[in-house]
Short mmCIF file of C-alpha atoms in Angstrom, two decimals:
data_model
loop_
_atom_site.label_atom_id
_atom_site.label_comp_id
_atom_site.label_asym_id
_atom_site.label_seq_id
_atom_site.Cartn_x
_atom_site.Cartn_y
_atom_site.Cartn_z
CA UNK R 1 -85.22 101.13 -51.50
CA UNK R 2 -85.74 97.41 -51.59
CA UNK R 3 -88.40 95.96 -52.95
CA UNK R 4 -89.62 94.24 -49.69
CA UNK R 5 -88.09 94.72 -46.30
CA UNK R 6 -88.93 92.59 -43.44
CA UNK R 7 -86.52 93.01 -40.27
CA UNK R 8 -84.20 89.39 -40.01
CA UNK R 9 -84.67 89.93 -36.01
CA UNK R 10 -84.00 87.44 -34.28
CA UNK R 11 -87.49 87.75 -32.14
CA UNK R 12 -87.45 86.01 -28.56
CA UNK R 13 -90.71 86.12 -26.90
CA UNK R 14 -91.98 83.48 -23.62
CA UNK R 15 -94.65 80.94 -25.02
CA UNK R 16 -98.51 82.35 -24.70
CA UNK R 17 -97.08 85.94 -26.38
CA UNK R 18 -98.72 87.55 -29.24
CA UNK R 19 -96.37 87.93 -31.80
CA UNK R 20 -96.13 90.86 -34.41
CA UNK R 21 -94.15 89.97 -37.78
CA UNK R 22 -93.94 92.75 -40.47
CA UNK R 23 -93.16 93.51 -43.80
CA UNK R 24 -93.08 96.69 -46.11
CA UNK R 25 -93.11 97.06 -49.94
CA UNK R 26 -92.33 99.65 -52.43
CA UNK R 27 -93.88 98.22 -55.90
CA UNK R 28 -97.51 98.90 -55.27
CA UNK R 29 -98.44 96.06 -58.48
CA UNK R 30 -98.55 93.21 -55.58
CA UNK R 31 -101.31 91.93 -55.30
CA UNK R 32 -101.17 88.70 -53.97
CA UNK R 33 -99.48 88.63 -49.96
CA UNK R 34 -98.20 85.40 -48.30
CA UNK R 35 -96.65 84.19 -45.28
CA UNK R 36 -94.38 81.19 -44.76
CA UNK R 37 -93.11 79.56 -41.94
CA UNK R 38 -89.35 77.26 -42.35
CA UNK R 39 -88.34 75.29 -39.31
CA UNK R 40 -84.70 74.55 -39.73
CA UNK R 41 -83.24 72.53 -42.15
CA UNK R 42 -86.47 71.99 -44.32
CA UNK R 43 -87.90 74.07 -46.77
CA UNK R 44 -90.72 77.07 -46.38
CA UNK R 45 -94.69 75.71 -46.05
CA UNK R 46 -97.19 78.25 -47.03
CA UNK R 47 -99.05 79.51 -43.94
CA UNK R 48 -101.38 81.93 -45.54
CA UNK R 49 -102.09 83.95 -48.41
CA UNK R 50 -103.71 87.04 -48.08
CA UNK R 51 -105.53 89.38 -51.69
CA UNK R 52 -107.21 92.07 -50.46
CA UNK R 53 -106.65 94.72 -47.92
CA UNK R 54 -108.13 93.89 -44.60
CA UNK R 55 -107.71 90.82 -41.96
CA UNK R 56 -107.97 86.85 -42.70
CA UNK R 57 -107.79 84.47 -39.85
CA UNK R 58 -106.82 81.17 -39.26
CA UNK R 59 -106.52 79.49 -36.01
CA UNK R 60 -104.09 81.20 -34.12
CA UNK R 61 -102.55 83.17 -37.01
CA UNK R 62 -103.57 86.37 -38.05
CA UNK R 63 -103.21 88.10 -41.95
CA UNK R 64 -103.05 91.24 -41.98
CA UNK R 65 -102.94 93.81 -45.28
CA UNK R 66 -102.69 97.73 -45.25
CA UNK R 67 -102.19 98.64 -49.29
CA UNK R 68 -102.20 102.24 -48.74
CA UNK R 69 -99.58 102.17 -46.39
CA UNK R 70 -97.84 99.01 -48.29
CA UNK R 71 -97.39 97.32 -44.90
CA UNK R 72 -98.53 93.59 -44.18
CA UNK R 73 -98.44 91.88 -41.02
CA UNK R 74 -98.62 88.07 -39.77
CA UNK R 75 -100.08 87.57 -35.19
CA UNK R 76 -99.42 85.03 -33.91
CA UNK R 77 -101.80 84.35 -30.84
CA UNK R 78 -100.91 82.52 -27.61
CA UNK R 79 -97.65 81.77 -29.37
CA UNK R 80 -96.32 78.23 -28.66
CA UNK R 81 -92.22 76.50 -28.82
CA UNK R 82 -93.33 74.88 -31.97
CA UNK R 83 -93.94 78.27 -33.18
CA UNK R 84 -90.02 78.21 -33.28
CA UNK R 85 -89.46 78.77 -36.85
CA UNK R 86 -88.15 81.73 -39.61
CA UNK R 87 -91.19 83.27 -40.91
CA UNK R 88 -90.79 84.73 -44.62
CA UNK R 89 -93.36 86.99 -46.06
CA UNK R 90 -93.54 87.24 -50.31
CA UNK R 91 -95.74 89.00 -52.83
CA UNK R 92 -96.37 88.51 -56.29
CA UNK R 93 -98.35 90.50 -58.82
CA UNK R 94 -100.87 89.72 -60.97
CA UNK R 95 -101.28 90.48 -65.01
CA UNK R 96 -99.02 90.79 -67.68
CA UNK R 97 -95.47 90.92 -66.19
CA UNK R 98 -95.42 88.74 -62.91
CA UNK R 99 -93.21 89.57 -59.88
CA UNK R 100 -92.87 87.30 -57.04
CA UNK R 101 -89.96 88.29 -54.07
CA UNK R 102 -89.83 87.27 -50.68
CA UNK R 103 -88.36 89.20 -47.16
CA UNK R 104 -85.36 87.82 -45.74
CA UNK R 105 -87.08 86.08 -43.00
CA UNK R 106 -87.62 86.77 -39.16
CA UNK R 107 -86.69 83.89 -37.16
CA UNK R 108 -88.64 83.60 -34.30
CA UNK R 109 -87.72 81.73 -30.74
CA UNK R 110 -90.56 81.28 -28.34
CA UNK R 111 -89.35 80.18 -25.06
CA UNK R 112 -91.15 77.68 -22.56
CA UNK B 1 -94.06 59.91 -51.42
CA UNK B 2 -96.15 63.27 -51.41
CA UNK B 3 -95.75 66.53 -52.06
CA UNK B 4 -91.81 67.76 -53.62
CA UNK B 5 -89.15 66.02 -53.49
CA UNK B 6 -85.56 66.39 -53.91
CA UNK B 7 -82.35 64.68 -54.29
CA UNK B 8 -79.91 65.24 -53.31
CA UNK B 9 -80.10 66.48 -49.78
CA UNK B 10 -76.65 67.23 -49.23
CA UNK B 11 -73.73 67.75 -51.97
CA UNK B 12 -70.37 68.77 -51.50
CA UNK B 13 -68.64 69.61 -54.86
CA UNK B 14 -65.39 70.80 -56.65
CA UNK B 15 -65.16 73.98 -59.09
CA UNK B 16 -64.82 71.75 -61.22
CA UNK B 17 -67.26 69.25 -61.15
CA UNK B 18 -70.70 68.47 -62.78
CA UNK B 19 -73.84 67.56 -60.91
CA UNK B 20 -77.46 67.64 -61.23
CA UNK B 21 -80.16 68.55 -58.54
CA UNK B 22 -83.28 66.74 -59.23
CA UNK B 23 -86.93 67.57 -57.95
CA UNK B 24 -90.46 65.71 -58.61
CA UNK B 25 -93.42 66.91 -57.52
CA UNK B 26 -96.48 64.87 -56.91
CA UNK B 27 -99.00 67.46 -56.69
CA UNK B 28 -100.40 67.56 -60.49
CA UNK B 29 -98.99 71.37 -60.51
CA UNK B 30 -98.48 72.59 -63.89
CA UNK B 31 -95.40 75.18 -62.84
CA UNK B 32 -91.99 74.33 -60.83
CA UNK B 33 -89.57 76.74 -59.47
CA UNK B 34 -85.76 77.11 -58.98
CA UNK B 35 -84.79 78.76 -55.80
CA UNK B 36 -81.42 79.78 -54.08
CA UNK B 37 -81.55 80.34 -50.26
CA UNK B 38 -78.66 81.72 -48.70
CA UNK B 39 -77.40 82.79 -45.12
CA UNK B 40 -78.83 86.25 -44.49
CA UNK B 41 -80.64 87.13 -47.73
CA UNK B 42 -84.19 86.67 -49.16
CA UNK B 43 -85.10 84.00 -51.27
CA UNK B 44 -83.50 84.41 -54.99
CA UNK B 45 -86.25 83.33 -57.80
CA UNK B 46 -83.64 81.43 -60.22
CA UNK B 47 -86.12 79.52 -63.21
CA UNK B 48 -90.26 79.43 -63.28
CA UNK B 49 -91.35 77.09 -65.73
CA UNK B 50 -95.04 76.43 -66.54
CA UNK B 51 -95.99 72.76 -68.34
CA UNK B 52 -92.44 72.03 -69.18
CA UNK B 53 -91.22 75.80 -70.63
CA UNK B 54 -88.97 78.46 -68.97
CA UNK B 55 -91.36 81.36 -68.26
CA UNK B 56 -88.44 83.11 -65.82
CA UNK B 57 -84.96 83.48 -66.02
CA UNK B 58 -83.87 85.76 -63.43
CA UNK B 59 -80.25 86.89 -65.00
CA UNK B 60 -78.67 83.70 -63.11
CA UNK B 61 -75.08 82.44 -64.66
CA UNK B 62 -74.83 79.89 -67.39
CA UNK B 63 -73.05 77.39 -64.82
CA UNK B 64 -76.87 77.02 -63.35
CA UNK B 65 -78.44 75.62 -66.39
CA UNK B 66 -82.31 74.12 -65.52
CA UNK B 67 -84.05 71.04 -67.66
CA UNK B 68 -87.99 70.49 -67.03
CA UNK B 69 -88.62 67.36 -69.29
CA UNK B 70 -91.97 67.34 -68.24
CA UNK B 71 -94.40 69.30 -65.55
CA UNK B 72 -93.56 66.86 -62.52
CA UNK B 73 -89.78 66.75 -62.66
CA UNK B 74 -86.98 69.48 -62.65
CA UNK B 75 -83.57 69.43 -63.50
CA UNK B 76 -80.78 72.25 -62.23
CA UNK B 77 -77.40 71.08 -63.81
CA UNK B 78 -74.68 72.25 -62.12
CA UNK B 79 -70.73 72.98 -63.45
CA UNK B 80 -67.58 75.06 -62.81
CA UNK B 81 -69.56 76.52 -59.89
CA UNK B 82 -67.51 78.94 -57.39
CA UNK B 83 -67.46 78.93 -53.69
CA UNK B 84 -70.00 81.83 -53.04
CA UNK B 85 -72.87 79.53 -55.30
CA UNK B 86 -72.94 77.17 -51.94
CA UNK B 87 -76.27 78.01 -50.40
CA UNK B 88 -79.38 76.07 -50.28
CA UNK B 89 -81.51 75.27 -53.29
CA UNK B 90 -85.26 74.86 -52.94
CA UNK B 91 -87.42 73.77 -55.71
CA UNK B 92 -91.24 74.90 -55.63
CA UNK B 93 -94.60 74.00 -56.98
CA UNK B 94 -97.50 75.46 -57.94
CA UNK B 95 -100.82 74.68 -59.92
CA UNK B 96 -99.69 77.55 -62.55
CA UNK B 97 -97.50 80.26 -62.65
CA UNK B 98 -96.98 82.85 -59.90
CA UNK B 99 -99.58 81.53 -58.27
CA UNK B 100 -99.56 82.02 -54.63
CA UNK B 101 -99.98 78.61 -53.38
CA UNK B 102 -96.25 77.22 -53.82
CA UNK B 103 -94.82 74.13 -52.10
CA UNK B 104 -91.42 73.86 -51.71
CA UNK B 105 -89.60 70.66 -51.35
CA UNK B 106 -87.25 70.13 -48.18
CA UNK B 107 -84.15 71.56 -50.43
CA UNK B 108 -80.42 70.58 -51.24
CA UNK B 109 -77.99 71.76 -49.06
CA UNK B 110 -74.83 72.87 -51.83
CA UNK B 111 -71.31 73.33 -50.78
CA UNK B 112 -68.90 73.97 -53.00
CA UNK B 113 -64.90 73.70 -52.46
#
């Protein structure tokens, strides 16, 4: 099983949708969860970072962090073209020997 | 300028040439990053180092070999690479080590022939 799995899509939804991007892990030492968005052609811009289990919120974007089930998720409300993007998730851990791996990627398309 | 930067944007090189990607960050971060992107597969951690000494070295080949002279610029030198090494390479910053805040510079875009 691979260390994190997050499905490559691609994800078409109409503009105004609530989009649902996932990711699963295996190594349960993450600790730290983030969320990037790359718009073609540039590099990846941190979105949010996430520590603890539970939701964080910012703006339209939603964090959210299920350690038992090793399952984070990034909603997007009222989703907008310029949401257009491939959205990576990545986790690192903490202490002693540090980790840090990233999904593939979903790209996203949100259509006017 | 702000942020990372990197140069070149584009390169387009033979097996058997020798090149250099450069990146400078302007962000006072104290750790820098060596990433390869390619088509269809997660991000590849190649080099961490943290105020100027390799912390990470993630079993990548000796024809990638990275110089951090100090904590605001990094070096990859590049020579006798093959064809499947074209991909793009994004360098990263952060205020320490596997930290979770990391900005990435726009990348360099490597082909090789």
């Amino acid at each position: 099983q691979k260390e994190v799995e997050q499905d490559p899509g691609p994800l078409s939804v109409p503009e105004g949708a609530i989009v649902s991007l996932n990711c699963t892990y295996s190594n349960s030492a993450f600790q730290y969860f983030m969320w990037y968005r790359q718009y073609s052609r540039k590099g990846p811009e941190l979105l949010m970072y996430t520590y603890s289990s539970g939701n964080k919120e910012d703006g339209r974007f939603t964090a959210q962090v299920d350690k038992s089930s090793k399952y984070i998720s990034l909603f997007i409300r009222d989703s907008q073209p310029s949401d257009s993007a491939t959205y990576l998730c990545a986790m690192v851990t903490q202490g002693g020997s540090e980790k840090l791996v990233f999904g593939k990627g979903t790209k996203l398309t949100v259509n006017p | 300028e702000t942020g990372v930067t990197q140069t070149p944007r584009h390169l387009v090189m033979g097996m058997t040439n020798k090149k250099s990607l450069k990146c400078e960050q302007h962000l006072g971060h104290n750790a820098m990053y060596w990433y390869k992107q390619s088509a269809k597969k997660p991000l590849e951690l190649m080099f961490v180092y943290s105020l100027e000494e390799r912390v990470e070295n993630n079993s990548v080949p000796s024809r990638f070999s990275p110089e951090c002279p100090n904590s605001s610029h990094l070096f990859l030198h590049l020579h006798t690479l093959q064809p499947e090494d074209s991909a793009l390479y994004l360098c990263a910053s952060s205020p320490g080590p596997f930290q979770e805040t990391q900005y990435f510079g726009p990348g360099t875009r490597l082909l090789v022939l």
